[in-house]
PDB file of C-alpha atoms in Angstrom:
ATOM      1  CA  MET Y   1     -88.307  59.852 217.609  1.00  0.00           C
ATOM      2  CA  ASN Y   2     -91.091  57.826 216.066  1.00  0.00           C
ATOM      3  CA  ASN Y   3     -90.762  54.553 214.178  1.00  0.00           C
ATOM      4  CA  SER Y   4     -90.788  56.170 210.745  1.00  0.00           C
ATOM      5  CA  GLU Y   5     -87.865  58.418 211.690  1.00  0.00           C
ATOM      6  CA  ILE Y   6     -85.923  55.409 213.007  1.00  0.00           C
ATOM      7  CA  VAL Y   7     -86.505  53.497 209.767  1.00  0.00           C
ATOM      8  CA  ASP Y   8     -85.402  56.487 207.688  1.00  0.00           C
ATOM      9  CA  ALA Y   9     -82.246  56.894 209.786  1.00  0.00           C
ATOM     10  CA  GLU Y  10     -81.369  53.226 209.413  1.00  0.00           C
ATOM     11  CA  SER Y  11     -81.943  53.441 205.640  1.00  0.00           C
ATOM     12  CA  ASP Y  12     -79.668  56.474 205.388  1.00  0.00           C
ATOM     13  CA  GLN Y  13     -76.989  54.690 207.420  1.00  0.00           C
ATOM     14  CA  ARG Y  14     -77.132  51.577 205.208  1.00  0.00           C
ATOM     15  CA  ALA Y  15     -76.989  53.738 202.087  1.00  0.00           C
ATOM     16  CA  ALA Y  16     -73.912  55.531 203.444  1.00  0.00           C
ATOM     17  CA  GLU Y  17     -72.249  52.233 204.318  1.00  0.00           C
ATOM     18  CA  GLY Y  18     -73.049  50.892 200.846  1.00  0.00           C
ATOM     19  CA  ALA Y  19     -71.545  53.974 199.265  1.00  0.00           C
ATOM     20  CA  ASP Y  20     -68.381  53.535 201.344  1.00  0.00           C
ATOM     21  CA  GLY Y  21     -68.239  49.900 200.332  1.00  0.00           C
ATOM     22  CA  ASP Y  22     -68.514  50.835 196.661  1.00  0.00           C
ATOM     23  CA  VAL Y  23     -65.710  53.348 197.039  1.00  0.00           C
ATOM     24  CA  ASN Y  24     -63.479  50.729 198.664  1.00  0.00           C
ATOM     25  CA  ALA Y  25     -64.428  48.141 196.053  1.00  0.00           C
ATOM     26  CA  ARG Y  26     -63.635  50.387 193.112  1.00  0.00           C
ATOM     27  CA  PRO Y  27     -59.960  50.806 192.274  1.00  0.00           C
ATOM     28  CA  GLN Y  28     -58.484  54.092 193.377  1.00  0.00           C
ATOM     29  CA  GLN Y  29     -57.527  56.688 190.839  1.00  0.00           C
ATOM     30  CA  GLY Y  30     -54.215  55.857 189.191  1.00  0.00           C
ATOM     31  CA  GLU Y  31     -54.486  52.095 189.784  1.00  0.00           C
ATOM     32  CA  MET Y  32     -54.949  49.898 186.733  1.00  0.00           C
ATOM     33  CA  PRO Y  33     -56.455  46.418 187.049  1.00  0.00           C
ATOM     34  CA  PHE Y  34     -54.108  43.695 185.896  1.00  0.00           C
ATOM     35  CA  ALA Y  35     -56.660  40.858 185.787  1.00  0.00           C
ATOM     36  CA  MET Y  36     -60.374  40.046 185.832  1.00  0.00           C
ATOM     37  CA  VAL Y  37     -61.502  37.238 188.162  1.00  0.00           C
ATOM     38  CA  TYR Y  38     -65.184  36.304 187.918  1.00  0.00           C
ATOM     39  CA  GLY Y  39     -65.934  39.768 186.550  1.00  0.00           C
ATOM     40  CA  LYS Y  40     -64.069  41.528 189.372  1.00  0.00           C
ATOM     41  CA  GLN Y  41     -61.134  43.800 188.615  1.00  0.00           C
ATOM     42  CA  MET Y  42     -57.922  42.873 190.457  1.00  0.00           C
ATOM     43  CA  THR Y  43     -55.491  45.678 191.280  1.00  0.00           C
ATOM     44  CA  GLN Y  44     -53.490  43.794 193.935  1.00  0.00           C
ATOM     45  CA  LEU Y  45     -52.484  40.207 194.442  1.00  0.00           C
ATOM     46  CA  PRO Y  46     -54.440  38.391 197.170  1.00  0.00           C
ATOM     47  CA  LYS Y  47     -52.429  38.022 200.360  1.00  0.00           C
ATOM     48  CA  ASP Y  48     -53.159  34.291 200.566  1.00  0.00           C
ATOM     49  CA  LEU Y  49     -52.060  33.652 196.962  1.00  0.00           C
ATOM     50  CA  TYR Y  50     -49.202  31.140 196.759  1.00  0.00           C
ATOM     51  CA  ILE Y  51     -46.889  31.239 193.740  1.00  0.00           C
ATOM     52  CA  PRO Y  52     -44.504  28.259 193.432  1.00  0.00           C
ATOM     53  CA  PRO Y  53     -40.828  29.159 192.966  1.00  0.00           C
ATOM     54  CA  GLU Y  54     -40.755  27.591 189.495  1.00  0.00           C
ATOM     55  CA  ALA Y  55     -44.051  29.077 188.344  1.00  0.00           C
ATOM     56  CA  LEU Y  56     -42.349  31.892 186.413  1.00  0.00           C
ATOM     57  CA  GLU Y  57     -39.561  31.403 183.903  1.00  0.00           C
ATOM     58  CA  VAL Y  58     -37.483  34.019 182.122  1.00  0.00           C
ATOM     59  CA  PHE Y  59     -35.912  32.832 178.897  1.00  0.00           C
ATOM     60  CA  LEU Y  60     -32.608  34.647 178.576  1.00  0.00           C
ATOM     61  CA  GLU Y  61     -32.350  33.701 174.903  1.00  0.00           C
ATOM     62  CA  ALA Y  62     -34.549  36.765 174.375  1.00  0.00           C
ATOM     63  CA  PHE Y  63     -31.443  38.803 175.202  1.00  0.00           C
ATOM     64  CA  GLU Y  64     -28.544  38.798 172.801  1.00  0.00           C
ATOM     65  CA  GLY Y  65     -25.965  38.761 175.570  1.00  0.00           C
ATOM     66  CA  PRO Y  66     -25.083  40.166 178.998  1.00  0.00           C
ATOM     67  CA  LEU Y  67     -24.763  43.728 177.656  1.00  0.00           C
ATOM     68  CA  ASP Y  68     -28.237  43.471 176.165  1.00  0.00           C
ATOM     69  CA  LEU Y  69     -29.602  42.345 179.534  1.00  0.00           C
ATOM     70  CA  LEU Y  70     -27.853  45.215 181.357  1.00  0.00           C
ATOM     71  CA  LEU Y  71     -29.184  47.722 178.848  1.00  0.00           C
ATOM     72  CA  TYR Y  72     -32.676  46.337 179.367  1.00  0.00           C
ATOM     73  CA  LEU Y  73     -32.418  46.661 183.170  1.00  0.00           C
ATOM     74  CA  ILE Y  74     -31.148  50.247 182.895  1.00  0.00           C
ATOM     75  CA  LYS Y  75     -33.885  51.332 180.493  1.00  0.00           C
ATOM     76  CA  ARG Y  76     -36.526  49.679 182.651  1.00  0.00           C
ATOM     77  CA  GLN Y  77     -35.560  52.061 185.473  1.00  0.00           C
ATOM     78  CA  ASN Y  78     -35.674  55.070 183.096  1.00  0.00           C
ATOM     79  CA  ILE Y  79     -32.214  56.258 184.093  1.00  0.00           C
ATOM     80  CA  ASP Y  80     -29.272  57.493 182.073  1.00  0.00           C
ATOM     81  CA  ILE Y  81     -26.404  55.103 181.422  1.00  0.00           C
ATOM     82  CA  LEU Y  82     -24.018  57.620 182.978  1.00  0.00           C
ATOM     83  CA  GLU Y  83     -25.978  57.544 186.235  1.00  0.00           C
ATOM     84  CA  ILE Y  84     -26.426  53.813 186.744  1.00  0.00           C
ATOM     85  CA  ASN Y  85     -26.713  52.472 190.259  1.00  0.00           C
ATOM     86  CA  VAL Y  86     -24.270  49.581 190.181  1.00  0.00           C
ATOM     87  CA  ALA Y  87     -25.594  48.034 193.402  1.00  0.00           C
ATOM     88  CA  GLU Y  88     -29.212  47.949 192.205  1.00  0.00           C
ATOM     89  CA  ILE Y  89     -28.317  46.809 188.706  1.00  0.00           C
ATOM     90  CA  THR Y  90     -26.119  44.064 190.138  1.00  0.00           C
ATOM     91  CA  ARG Y  91     -28.941  42.875 192.385  1.00  0.00           C
ATOM     92  CA  GLN Y  92     -31.399  42.653 189.488  1.00  0.00           C
ATOM     93  CA  TYR Y  93     -28.788  41.080 187.277  1.00  0.00           C
ATOM     94  CA  MET Y  94     -28.104  38.327 189.811  1.00  0.00           C
ATOM     95  CA  ILE Y  95     -31.829  37.547 189.946  1.00  0.00           C
ATOM     96  CA  TYR Y  96     -31.684  36.732 186.251  1.00  0.00           C
ATOM     97  CA  ILE Y  97     -28.510  34.723 186.765  1.00  0.00           C
ATOM     98  CA  ASP Y  98     -30.249  32.568 189.373  1.00  0.00           C
ATOM     99  CA  MET Y  99     -32.861  31.655 186.770  1.00  0.00           C
ATOM    100  CA  MET Y 100     -30.247  30.295 184.393  1.00  0.00           C
ATOM    101  CA  GLU Y 101     -29.985  26.815 185.854  1.00  0.00           C
ATOM    102  CA  PHE Y 102     -31.659  25.325 182.782  1.00  0.00           C
ATOM    103  CA  MET Y 103     -29.681  27.371 180.265  1.00  0.00           C
ATOM    104  CA  THR Y 104     -26.765  26.061 178.222  1.00  0.00           C
ATOM    105  CA  PHE Y 105     -23.330  26.194 179.793  1.00  0.00           C
ATOM    106  CA  GLU Y 106     -21.803  28.339 177.009  1.00  0.00           C
ATOM    107  CA  LEU Y 107     -24.551  30.952 177.342  1.00  0.00           C
ATOM    108  CA  ALA Y 108     -24.411  30.963 181.150  1.00  0.00           C
ATOM    109  CA  ALA Y 109     -20.620  31.504 181.103  1.00  0.00           C
ATOM    110  CA  GLU Y 110     -20.976  34.864 179.343  1.00  0.00           C
ATOM    111  CA  TYR Y 111     -23.533  36.085 181.880  1.00  0.00           C
ATOM    112  CA  LEU Y 112     -21.453  34.851 184.820  1.00  0.00           C
ATOM    113  CA  LEU Y 113     -18.427  36.737 183.498  1.00  0.00           C
ATOM    114  CA  MET Y 114     -20.447  39.948 183.441  1.00  0.00           C
ATOM    115  CA  ALA Y 115     -21.722  39.199 186.951  1.00  0.00           C
ATOM    116  CA  ALA Y 116     -18.128  38.949 188.168  1.00  0.00           C
ATOM    117  CA  MET Y 117     -17.334  42.285 186.519  1.00  0.00           C
ATOM    118  CA  LEU Y 118     -20.336  43.925 188.215  1.00  0.00           C
ATOM    119  CA  ALA Y 119     -19.301  42.496 191.581  1.00  0.00           C
ATOM    120  CA  GLU Y 120     -15.785  43.897 191.125  1.00  0.00           C
ATOM    121  CA  ILE Y 121     -17.118  47.353 190.237  1.00  0.00           C
ATOM    122  CA  LYS Y 122     -19.471  47.268 193.212  1.00  0.00           C
ATOM    123  CA  SER Y 123     -16.669  46.307 195.614  1.00  0.00           C
ATOM    124  CA  ARG Y 124     -14.346  49.026 194.264  1.00  0.00           C
ATOM    125  CA  MET Y 125     -17.038  51.661 194.741  1.00  0.00           C
ATOM    126  CA  LEU Y 126     -17.668  50.503 198.322  1.00  0.00           C
ATOM    127  CA  LEU Y 127     -14.014  50.682 199.346  1.00  0.00           C
ATOM    128  CA  PRO Y 128     -13.145  53.875 201.236  1.00  0.00           C
ATOM    129  CA  ARG Y 129     -10.652  56.201 199.627  1.00  0.00           C
ATOM    130  CA  GLN Y 130      -7.758  57.852 201.411  1.00  0.00           C
ATOM    131  CA  LYS Y 131      -7.567  61.619 201.204  1.00  0.00           C
ATOM    132  CA  ASN Y 132      -3.967  61.553 200.053  1.00  0.00           C
ATOM    133  CA  GLU Y 133      -4.726  59.110 197.216  1.00  0.00           C
ATOM    134  CA  GLU Y 134      -4.838  60.494 193.726  1.00  0.00           C
ATOM    135  CA  GLU Y 135      -8.245  60.704 192.099  1.00  0.00           C
ATOM    136  CA  GLU Y 136      -8.835  57.403 190.356  1.00  0.00           C
ATOM    137  CA  GLU Y 137     -10.967  56.735 187.325  1.00  0.00           C
ATOM    138  CA  ASP Y 138     -14.602  55.922 187.963  1.00  0.00           C
ATOM    139  CA  PRO Y 139     -14.863  52.104 188.261  1.00  0.00           C
ATOM    140  CA  ARG Y 140     -17.986  52.283 186.112  1.00  0.00           C
ATOM    141  CA  ALA Y 141     -16.186  54.000 183.191  1.00  0.00           C
ATOM    142  CA  GLU Y 142     -15.279  50.836 181.276  1.00  0.00           C
ATOM    143  CA  LEU Y 143     -18.756  49.346 181.747  1.00  0.00           C
ATOM    144  CA  ILE Y 144     -20.419  52.605 180.663  1.00  0.00           C
ATOM    145  CA  ARG Y 145     -18.208  52.765 177.575  1.00  0.00           C
ATOM    146  CA  ARG Y 146     -19.126  49.227 176.566  1.00  0.00           C
ATOM    147  CA  LEU Y 147     -22.830  49.861 177.170  1.00  0.00           C
ATOM    148  CA  GLN Y 148     -22.783  53.034 175.071  1.00  0.00           C
ATOM    149  CA  GLU Y 149     -20.938  51.284 172.268  1.00  0.00           C
ATOM    150  CA  TYR Y 150     -23.340  48.343 172.359  1.00  0.00           C
ATOM    151  CA  GLU Y 151     -26.345  50.698 172.350  1.00  0.00           C
ATOM    152  CA  ARG Y 152     -25.029  52.451 169.232  1.00  0.00           C
ATOM    153  CA  PHE Y 153     -24.485  49.187 167.390  1.00  0.00           C
ATOM    154  CA  LYS Y 154     -27.906  47.907 168.432  1.00  0.00           C
ATOM    155  CA  LYS Y 155     -29.541  51.100 167.161  1.00  0.00           C
ATOM    156  CA  VAL Y 156     -27.744  50.768 163.824  1.00  0.00           C
ATOM    157  CA  ALA Y 157     -28.783  47.101 163.577  1.00  0.00           C
ATOM    158  CA  GLU Y 158     -32.416  48.020 164.229  1.00  0.00           C
ATOM    159  CA  ASP Y 159     -32.265  50.742 161.567  1.00  0.00           C
ATOM    160  CA  LEU Y 160     -30.755  48.311 159.074  1.00  0.00           C
ATOM    161  CA  ASP Y 161     -33.439  45.773 159.889  1.00  0.00           C
ATOM    162  CA  THR Y 162     -36.127  48.245 158.785  1.00  0.00           C
ATOM    163  CA  ILE Y 163     -34.698  48.279 155.257  1.00  0.00           C
ATOM    164  CA  PRO Y 164     -36.770  46.012 152.986  1.00  0.00           C
ATOM    165  CA  ARG Y 165     -34.973  42.719 152.595  1.00  0.00           C
ATOM    166  CA  LEU Y 166     -35.112  40.300 149.708  1.00  0.00           C
ATOM    167  CA  ASP Y 167     -37.074  37.083 150.427  1.00  0.00           C
ATOM    168  CA  ARG Y 168     -38.318  38.623 153.700  1.00  0.00           C
ATOM    169  CA  ASP Y 169     -40.239  41.751 152.725  1.00  0.00           C
ATOM    170  CA  PHE Y 170     -40.410  41.311 148.985  1.00  0.00           C
ATOM    171  CA  HIS Y 171     -39.674  38.738 146.309  1.00  0.00           C
ATOM    172  CA  LEU Y 172     -38.312  39.145 142.829  1.00  0.00           C
ATOM    173  CA  ALA Y 173     -40.699  38.288 140.039  1.00  0.00           C
ATOM    174  CA  SER Y 174     -39.143  36.021 137.476  1.00  0.00           C
ATOM    175  CA  ALA Y 175     -40.388  34.318 134.363  1.00  0.00           C
ATOM    176  CA  LYS Y 176     -38.600  31.861 132.146  1.00  0.00           C
ATOM    177  CA  ALA Y 177     -37.903  33.330 128.762  1.00  0.00           C
ATOM    178  CA  PRO Y 178     -39.230  31.272 125.867  1.00  0.00           C
ATOM    179  CA  ASP Y 179     -36.715  29.369 123.805  1.00  0.00           C
ATOM    180  CA  ILE Y 180     -36.297  31.333 120.608  1.00  0.00           C
ATOM    181  CA  ASN Y 181     -34.181  29.988 117.798  1.00  0.00           C
ATOM    182  CA  SER Y 182     -32.005  32.919 116.786  1.00  0.00           C
ATOM    183  CA  GLN Y 183     -30.720  31.130 113.687  1.00  0.00           C
ATOM    184  CA  ARG Y 184     -33.046  31.825 110.798  1.00  0.00           C
ATOM    185  CA  PRO Y 185     -33.021  29.018 108.243  1.00  0.00           C
ATOM    186  CA  HIS Y 186     -32.093  29.994 104.715  1.00  0.00           C
ATOM    187  CA  PRO Y 187     -35.014  29.924 102.286  1.00  0.00           C
ATOM    188  CA  ASP Y 188     -35.003  27.286  99.599  1.00  0.00           C
ATOM    189  CA  VAL Y 189     -33.912  28.349  96.132  1.00  0.00           C
ATOM    190  CA  ASP Y 190     -36.284  27.583  93.286  1.00  0.00           C
ATOM    191  CA  LEU Y 191     -34.655  25.790  90.361  1.00  0.00           C
ATOM    192  CA  ARG Y 192     -36.401  28.178  87.999  1.00  0.00           C
ATOM    193  CA  HIS Y 193     -34.546  31.081  89.572  1.00  0.00           C
ATOM    194  CA  VAL Y 194     -31.256  29.212  89.031  1.00  0.00           C
ATOM    195  CA  LEU Y 195     -32.069  28.674  85.367  1.00  0.00           C
ATOM    196  CA  LEU Y 196     -32.995  32.331  84.975  1.00  0.00           C
ATOM    197  CA  ALA Y 197     -29.662  33.304  86.462  1.00  0.00           C
ATOM    198  CA  LEU Y 198     -27.903  30.901  84.086  1.00  0.00           C
ATOM    199  CA  ALA Y 199     -29.733  32.412  81.124  1.00  0.00           C
ATOM    200  CA  ASP Y 200     -28.599  35.847  82.199  1.00  0.00           C
ATOM    201  CA  VAL Y 201     -24.989  34.686  82.394  1.00  0.00           C
ATOM    202  CA  LEU Y 202     -25.220  33.063  78.966  1.00  0.00           C
ATOM    203  CA  LYS Y 203     -26.655  36.243  77.551  1.00  0.00           C
ATOM    204  CA  ARG Y 204     -23.792  38.233  78.945  1.00  0.00           C
ATOM    205  CA  ALA Y 205     -21.314  35.648  77.620  1.00  0.00           C
ATOM    206  CA  ASP Y 206     -22.700  36.083  74.111  1.00  0.00           C
ATOM    207  CA  MET Y 207     -22.176  39.804  74.384  1.00  0.00           C
ATOM    208  CA  TYR Y 208     -18.536  39.351  75.408  1.00  0.00           C
ATOM    209  CA  GLN Y 209     -16.116  39.676  72.486  1.00  0.00           C
ATOM    210  CA  SER Y 210     -12.703  38.086  72.634  1.00  0.00           C
ATOM    211  CA  HIS Y 211     -10.023  36.758  70.394  1.00  0.00           C
ATOM    212  CA  GLN Y 212     -10.428  33.157  69.413  1.00  0.00           C
ATOM    213  CA  VAL Y 213      -7.689  31.172  71.071  1.00  0.00           C
ATOM    214  CA  HIS Y 214      -7.386  27.466  71.461  1.00  0.00           C
ATOM    215  CA  LEU Y 215      -7.631  26.451  75.127  1.00  0.00           C
ATOM    216  CA  GLU Y 216      -7.234  23.138  76.764  1.00  0.00           C
ATOM    217  CA  PRO Y 217     -10.478  21.215  77.239  1.00  0.00           C
ATOM    218  CA  LEU Y 218     -12.324  22.289  80.396  1.00  0.00           C
ATOM    219  CA  SER Y 219     -12.786  19.648  83.097  1.00  0.00           C
ATOM    220  CA  THR Y 220     -15.886  19.689  85.286  1.00  0.00           C
ATOM    221  CA  ARG Y 221     -14.011  18.023  88.152  1.00  0.00           C
ATOM    222  CA  GLU Y 222     -11.232  20.598  87.931  1.00  0.00           C
ATOM    223  CA  ARG Y 223     -13.758  23.431  87.903  1.00  0.00           C
ATOM    224  CA  MET Y 224     -15.416  21.934  91.016  1.00  0.00           C
ATOM    225  CA  GLY Y 225     -12.103  22.255  92.815  1.00  0.00           C
ATOM    226  CA  GLN Y 226     -11.733  25.852  91.678  1.00  0.00           C
ATOM    227  CA  VAL Y 227     -15.209  26.720  92.940  1.00  0.00           C
ATOM    228  CA  LEU Y 228     -14.539  25.074  96.320  1.00  0.00           C
ATOM    229  CA  GLU Y 229     -11.277  26.979  96.609  1.00  0.00           C
ATOM    230  CA  ARG Y 230     -13.180  30.188  95.960  1.00  0.00           C
ATOM    231  CA  LEU Y 231     -15.681  29.318  98.713  1.00  0.00           C
ATOM    232  CA  GLN Y 232     -13.232  27.881 101.251  1.00  0.00           C
ATOM    233  CA  HIS Y 233     -13.555  30.833 103.705  1.00  0.00           C
ATOM    234  CA  GLY Y 234     -17.295  30.367 104.168  1.00  0.00           C
ATOM    235  CA  GLN Y 235     -18.353  33.664 102.647  1.00  0.00           C
ATOM    236  CA  PHE Y 236     -21.419  34.130 100.457  1.00  0.00           C
ATOM    237  CA  VAL Y 237     -20.273  34.549  96.836  1.00  0.00           C
ATOM    238  CA  PRO Y 238     -22.712  35.843  94.203  1.00  0.00           C
ATOM    239  CA  PHE Y 239     -23.759  33.109  91.807  1.00  0.00           C
ATOM    240  CA  VAL Y 240     -22.818  35.130  88.743  1.00  0.00           C
ATOM    241  CA  ALA Y 241     -19.368  35.916  90.170  1.00  0.00           C
ATOM    242  CA  LEU Y 242     -18.296  32.269  89.774  1.00  0.00           C
ATOM    243  CA  PHE Y 243     -18.504  32.456  85.984  1.00  0.00           C
ATOM    244  CA  ARG Y 244     -15.732  33.718  83.714  1.00  0.00           C
ATOM    245  CA  LEU Y 245     -17.264  35.420  80.733  1.00  0.00           C
ATOM    246  CA  SER Y 246     -13.941  35.276  78.937  1.00  0.00           C
ATOM    247  CA  GLU Y 247     -14.316  31.476  78.648  1.00  0.00           C
ATOM    248  CA  GLY Y 248     -17.414  31.830  76.528  1.00  0.00           C
ATOM    249  CA  ARG Y 249     -20.538  29.657  76.625  1.00  0.00           C
ATOM    250  CA  ALA Y 250     -18.500  26.478  77.092  1.00  0.00           C
ATOM    251  CA  GLY Y 251     -16.843  27.836  80.234  1.00  0.00           C
ATOM    252  CA  VAL Y 252     -20.194  29.027  81.601  1.00  0.00           C
ATOM    253  CA  VAL Y 253     -21.747  25.591  81.066  1.00  0.00           C
ATOM    254  CA  VAL Y 254     -18.793  23.795  82.679  1.00  0.00           C
ATOM    255  CA  THR Y 255     -18.947  26.092  85.713  1.00  0.00           C
ATOM    256  CA  PHE Y 256     -22.698  25.587  86.014  1.00  0.00           C
ATOM    257  CA  LEU Y 257     -22.328  21.812  85.851  1.00  0.00           C
ATOM    258  CA  ALA Y 258     -19.578  21.995  88.475  1.00  0.00           C
ATOM    259  CA  ILE Y 259     -21.843  23.978  90.809  1.00  0.00           C
ATOM    260  CA  MET Y 260     -24.726  21.535  90.279  1.00  0.00           C
ATOM    261  CA  GLU Y 261     -22.425  18.591  91.021  1.00  0.00           C
ATOM    262  CA  LEU Y 262     -21.198  20.273  94.213  1.00  0.00           C
ATOM    263  CA  ILE Y 263     -24.807  20.828  95.302  1.00  0.00           C
ATOM    264  CA  LYS Y 264     -25.580  17.177  94.577  1.00  0.00           C
ATOM    265  CA  GLU Y 265     -22.654  16.085  96.741  1.00  0.00           C
ATOM    266  CA  SER Y 266     -23.830  18.503  99.519  1.00  0.00           C
ATOM    267  CA  LEU Y 267     -20.587  20.446  99.379  1.00  0.00           C
ATOM    268  CA  VAL Y 268     -22.165  23.820  98.615  1.00  0.00           C
ATOM    269  CA  GLU Y 269     -25.593  25.393  98.966  1.00  0.00           C
ATOM    270  CA  LEU Y 270     -27.526  28.130  97.233  1.00  0.00           C
ATOM    271  CA  VAL Y 271     -28.971  30.968  99.309  1.00  0.00           C
ATOM    272  CA  GLN Y 272     -31.523  33.572  98.257  1.00  0.00           C
ATOM    273  CA  SER Y 273     -32.618  36.281 100.725  1.00  0.00           C
ATOM    274  CA  GLU Y 274     -35.877  37.060  98.931  1.00  0.00           C
ATOM    275  CA  THR Y 275     -37.936  35.961  95.990  1.00  0.00           C
ATOM    276  CA  PHE Y 276     -36.307  36.943  92.704  1.00  0.00           C
ATOM    277  CA  GLY Y 277     -33.406  38.323  94.715  1.00  0.00           C
ATOM    278  CA  PRO Y 278     -29.748  37.719  93.940  1.00  0.00           C
ATOM    279  CA  ILE Y 279     -28.540  34.144  94.421  1.00  0.00           C
ATOM    280  CA  HIS Y 280     -25.442  33.446  96.495  1.00  0.00           C
ATOM    281  CA  VAL Y 281     -23.332  30.310  96.811  1.00  0.00           C
ATOM    282  CA  LYS Y 282     -21.828  29.173 100.122  1.00  0.00           C
ATOM    283  CA  ALA Y 283     -19.744  26.171 101.063  1.00  0.00           C
ATOM    284  CA  ARG Y 284     -21.280  23.897 103.677  1.00  0.00           C
ATOM    285  CA  ASN Y 285     -19.510  23.419 107.045  1.00  0.00           C
ATOM    286  CA  ALA Y 286     -16.897  26.040 106.198  1.00  0.00           C
ATOM    287  CA  GLU Y 287     -15.398  28.270 108.886  1.00  0.00           C
ATOM    288  CA  PRO Y 288     -16.245  31.938 108.185  1.00  0.00           C
ATOM    289  CA  SER Y 289     -13.272  34.215 107.641  1.00  0.00           C
ATOM    290  CA  ASP Y 290     -12.456  37.122 109.979  1.00  0.00           C
ATOM    291  CA  GLU Y 291     -13.553  39.666 107.410  1.00  0.00           C
ATOM    292  CA  GLN Y 292     -16.851  37.837 106.865  1.00  0.00           C
ATOM    293  CA  SER Y 293     -17.574  37.553 110.623  1.00  0.00           C
ATOM    294  CA  GLU Y 294     -16.921  41.248 111.110  1.00  0.00           C
TER     295      GLU Y 294
END
């Protein structure tokens, strides 16, 4: 074998060794790297790696109680609740209990109570049974029943939590309504319209025929009282309805003066819904009658 053949053989050997090294360095099929250290994928923990006892902490507040922790341990093993291995579940459960030295006493008491129940179930399953003894109920039955019931309630709670909730998933839009005065002020009555209404009443009084009788003199103050009595229920009375045509022009004038005096003393007011519309008289600060309110 000449020198060139020796060199080629050594090169082939180094290439083969390098290929083997690459195969060993690469993770095997099915292994997933859990960390990258200086660009190198780590699939296993180094043998000389030291982890202090208190380096890892498990906060049990993430679980809502001992049943929630048990359900988590069972699902992590991908087994059915009816086929739980009490010994294995108890072992894992006690590991979590040992980490509860910094937890509150009230919270730890609930978990310790469940640990005692698991220990009792485990001991009952380990005790030998006599052949002549009647078949007893599975010691795990009560625990399985509670786990199934808790799982159902937890599923319902999760379904309810997906429903949109006010102030969490959406907010109600609100806007303050503007202050609107619902009471419409009565329009002012023009004095000319009052005089036109008076002229119409006088015209109608002239057309009224009656027997001439001697009446007592009409008093403006007395007529004011009569008008107020007519308006005491707070209703709107037509202006022309306050006049008695049978009294003639003198009675019309006295009634008109009485109305003007009541307006002057702010006891009554004139209301007109529209221009040149009918004029109504209403007493101020009078309680409306039931018929009028209806």
